[in-house]
Amino acid sequence: MARVLVIGGGIAGTATALALHKAGFDATVYEAHPDSAADIGAFLTLAGNGMRALAQLDASAMVTALGFPLTSMRVLDRTGAETAHVPLGDADDPRLRYRCLRRGDLNTALQRETGARGITVRHGARLTAIDDGPRGVTARFSDGSTATGDLLIGADGLRSTVRPIVAPDTRPRHAGQHVFYGYTGTAPVTAPGECITMVRGSAVAFGHTVSPRGETYWFARVAGDPLTADEIAAATPDMCRAQLLPLLRADTTPAADIVAATGEELMVTDATELPPGTPWRAGRVLLVGDAAHAASPATGQGASMALEDAVVLAKCLRDAPGTEAALSLYETLRRPRTEHNTTVSGNISRGTHTASPAARAAAASRRTGDDGELVRLLEWDADILRTAQAVQAAQAAQGPVEEGQG
Ligand SMILES: Cc1cc2nc3c(=O)[nH]c(=O)nc-3n(C[C@H](O)[C@H](O)[C@H](O)COP(=O)(O)OP(=O)(O)OC[C@H]3O[C@@H](n4cnc5c(N)ncnc54)[C@H](O)[C@@H]3O)c2cc1C
């Protein structure tokens, strides 16, 4: 197996290309957007496990140059009283610390790193169709061009064009919440440095953190019916504030003041997920990242899961005896973990998750990426066939994934 076509130049696609390249494969990335800076502007948190995966790709430095670290998480109740304050991640190793950054910045940096390593990233290449045949898989793009390879990786996100080839009956589904995101430089600074604060309001799950430059990054998750794409596009900052402020003012937390101080950098989207059991592969086509296992943002794990996917997939293709065995092992190793995350995240978004805020905080603090089996699975130099058995046993007994930063 030599040539791999990677569809999508987001987090999953670029990380997959970096990992395949490191494992000695010939990967090319095809990205629909004409440039690297296309993004809705939301921020995200890379958790310790995602940072560990990046380290295995020798790509930590370009991420630790962006955004800022998060070394603790505190929880406030609806009165603003602190109910928990726990450490996050491995504070001793800067490469493994949780990192808060803008998604567009991360995408741009990953694409730049991909190009710097000699991997082609073709911008403006929007996939429209796939022909999977006995001698190769051919991708067709909207500009009329084609590319043929031995394997095609669908890393084209939640609204994947590749997915219908593999999973024609799967539809993304609403996870019960609207998610608002904002940035403000004029909110009263109400949090310690390198700390993310979760506010358990009566109607809103609110999170905020303050960058070293004094800018407050915040999100708010609110129960609601699905929004149409037109409604999301038409939602103005004024409309978002008008919806959020009455809900936030019912409590005595810093959240309302932060939202009131936010200007134009305020947006809304839906919490959307893919149903567990979504098929991931057919013939020479495999889905990774959100295209395979998009989860609601409540656990803040989507990007980190995509980075884990990349490392595990490349190791499977490197170490397993043949492509079929590699893809089968990949799915065996990745499906339980990613679907566990989707389920827990969806339950939090739908309000059916029962753990207390303090228990969630404690679980989040444990989710450092230091879990021994995961560490061995991601460890680049460890043969994945040797570690697979132990990892599968540990996955069967794994502890909960809990609420994160999304
Ligand atoms: C509001 C929100 C908050 C979140 N917060 C967090 C968080 O705090 N932590 C975290 O880890 N995760 C978070 N996530 C999830 C995270 O953003 C995703 O899991 C991650 O971006 C998935 O990466 P991906 O590469 O699979 O998909 P995407 O980032 O969607 O990238 C897909 C790429 O494919 C391209 N593409 C699409 N169609 C085609 C086509 N036909 N041809 C070619 N290219 C195509 C797109 O242009 C895009 O560049 C959040 C998500 C949302 C929506």
mmCIF file of C-alpha atoms in Angstrom, residues 182-191 206-211 213-219 241 245 248 253-263 265-266:
data_model
loop_
_atom_site.group_PDB
_atom_site.id
_atom_site.type_symbol
_atom_site.label_atom_id
_atom_site.label_comp_id
_atom_site.label_asym_id
_atom_site.label_seq_id
_atom_site.Cartn_x
_atom_site.Cartn_y
_atom_site.Cartn_z
ATOM 1 C CA GLY A 182 -17.519 34.495 22.248
ATOM 2 C CA TYR A 183 -14.399 36.528 22.890
ATOM 3 C CA THR A 184 -14.128 39.799 24.732
ATOM 4 C CA GLY A 185 -11.260 41.984 25.815
ATOM 5 C CA THR A 186 -13.386 44.155 28.097
ATOM 6 C CA ALA A 187 -14.971 41.700 30.544
ATOM 7 C CA PRO A 188 -13.979 42.060 34.183
ATOM 8 C CA VAL A 189 -11.198 39.498 34.726
ATOM 9 C CA THR A 190 -12.736 37.016 37.130
ATOM 10 C CA ALA A 191 -10.568 33.918 36.843
ATOM 11 C CA PHE A 206 -21.097 28.221 30.827
ATOM 12 C CA GLY A 207 -17.324 28.047 30.577
ATOM 13 C CA HIS A 208 -14.719 30.776 30.401
ATOM 14 C CA THR A 209 -10.999 31.330 30.553
ATOM 15 C CA VAL A 210 -8.788 34.392 30.315
ATOM 16 C CA SER A 211 -5.830 34.488 27.956
ATOM 17 C CA ARG A 213 -3.398 39.037 27.051
ATOM 18 C CA GLY A 214 -6.525 39.537 29.143
ATOM 19 C CA GLU A 215 -9.023 38.361 26.526
ATOM 20 C CA THR A 216 -11.882 36.248 27.869
ATOM 21 C CA TYR A 217 -12.824 33.187 25.797
ATOM 22 C CA TRP A 218 -16.217 31.769 26.696
ATOM 23 C CA PHE A 219 -18.859 29.286 25.608
ATOM 24 C CA ARG A 241 -27.033 38.165 23.615
ATOM 25 C CA LEU A 245 -28.645 37.279 28.990
ATOM 26 C CA LEU A 248 -27.691 34.035 32.733
ATOM 27 C CA THR A 253 -22.300 34.244 38.456
ATOM 28 C CA PRO A 254 -19.836 36.228 36.298
ATOM 29 C CA ALA A 255 -21.359 34.792 33.104
ATOM 30 C CA ALA A 256 -23.900 37.530 32.316
ATOM 31 C CA ASP A 257 -21.297 40.304 32.630
ATOM 32 C CA ILE A 258 -18.926 38.430 30.317
ATOM 33 C CA VAL A 259 -21.601 37.981 27.653
ATOM 34 C CA ALA A 260 -22.796 41.579 28.026
ATOM 35 C CA ALA A 261 -19.201 42.761 27.467
ATOM 36 C CA THR A 262 -18.876 40.755 24.242
ATOM 37 C CA GLY A 263 -19.154 42.685 20.997
ATOM 38 C CA GLU A 265 -17.101 38.159 18.269
ATOM 39 C CA LEU A 266 -20.095 36.060 19.269
#
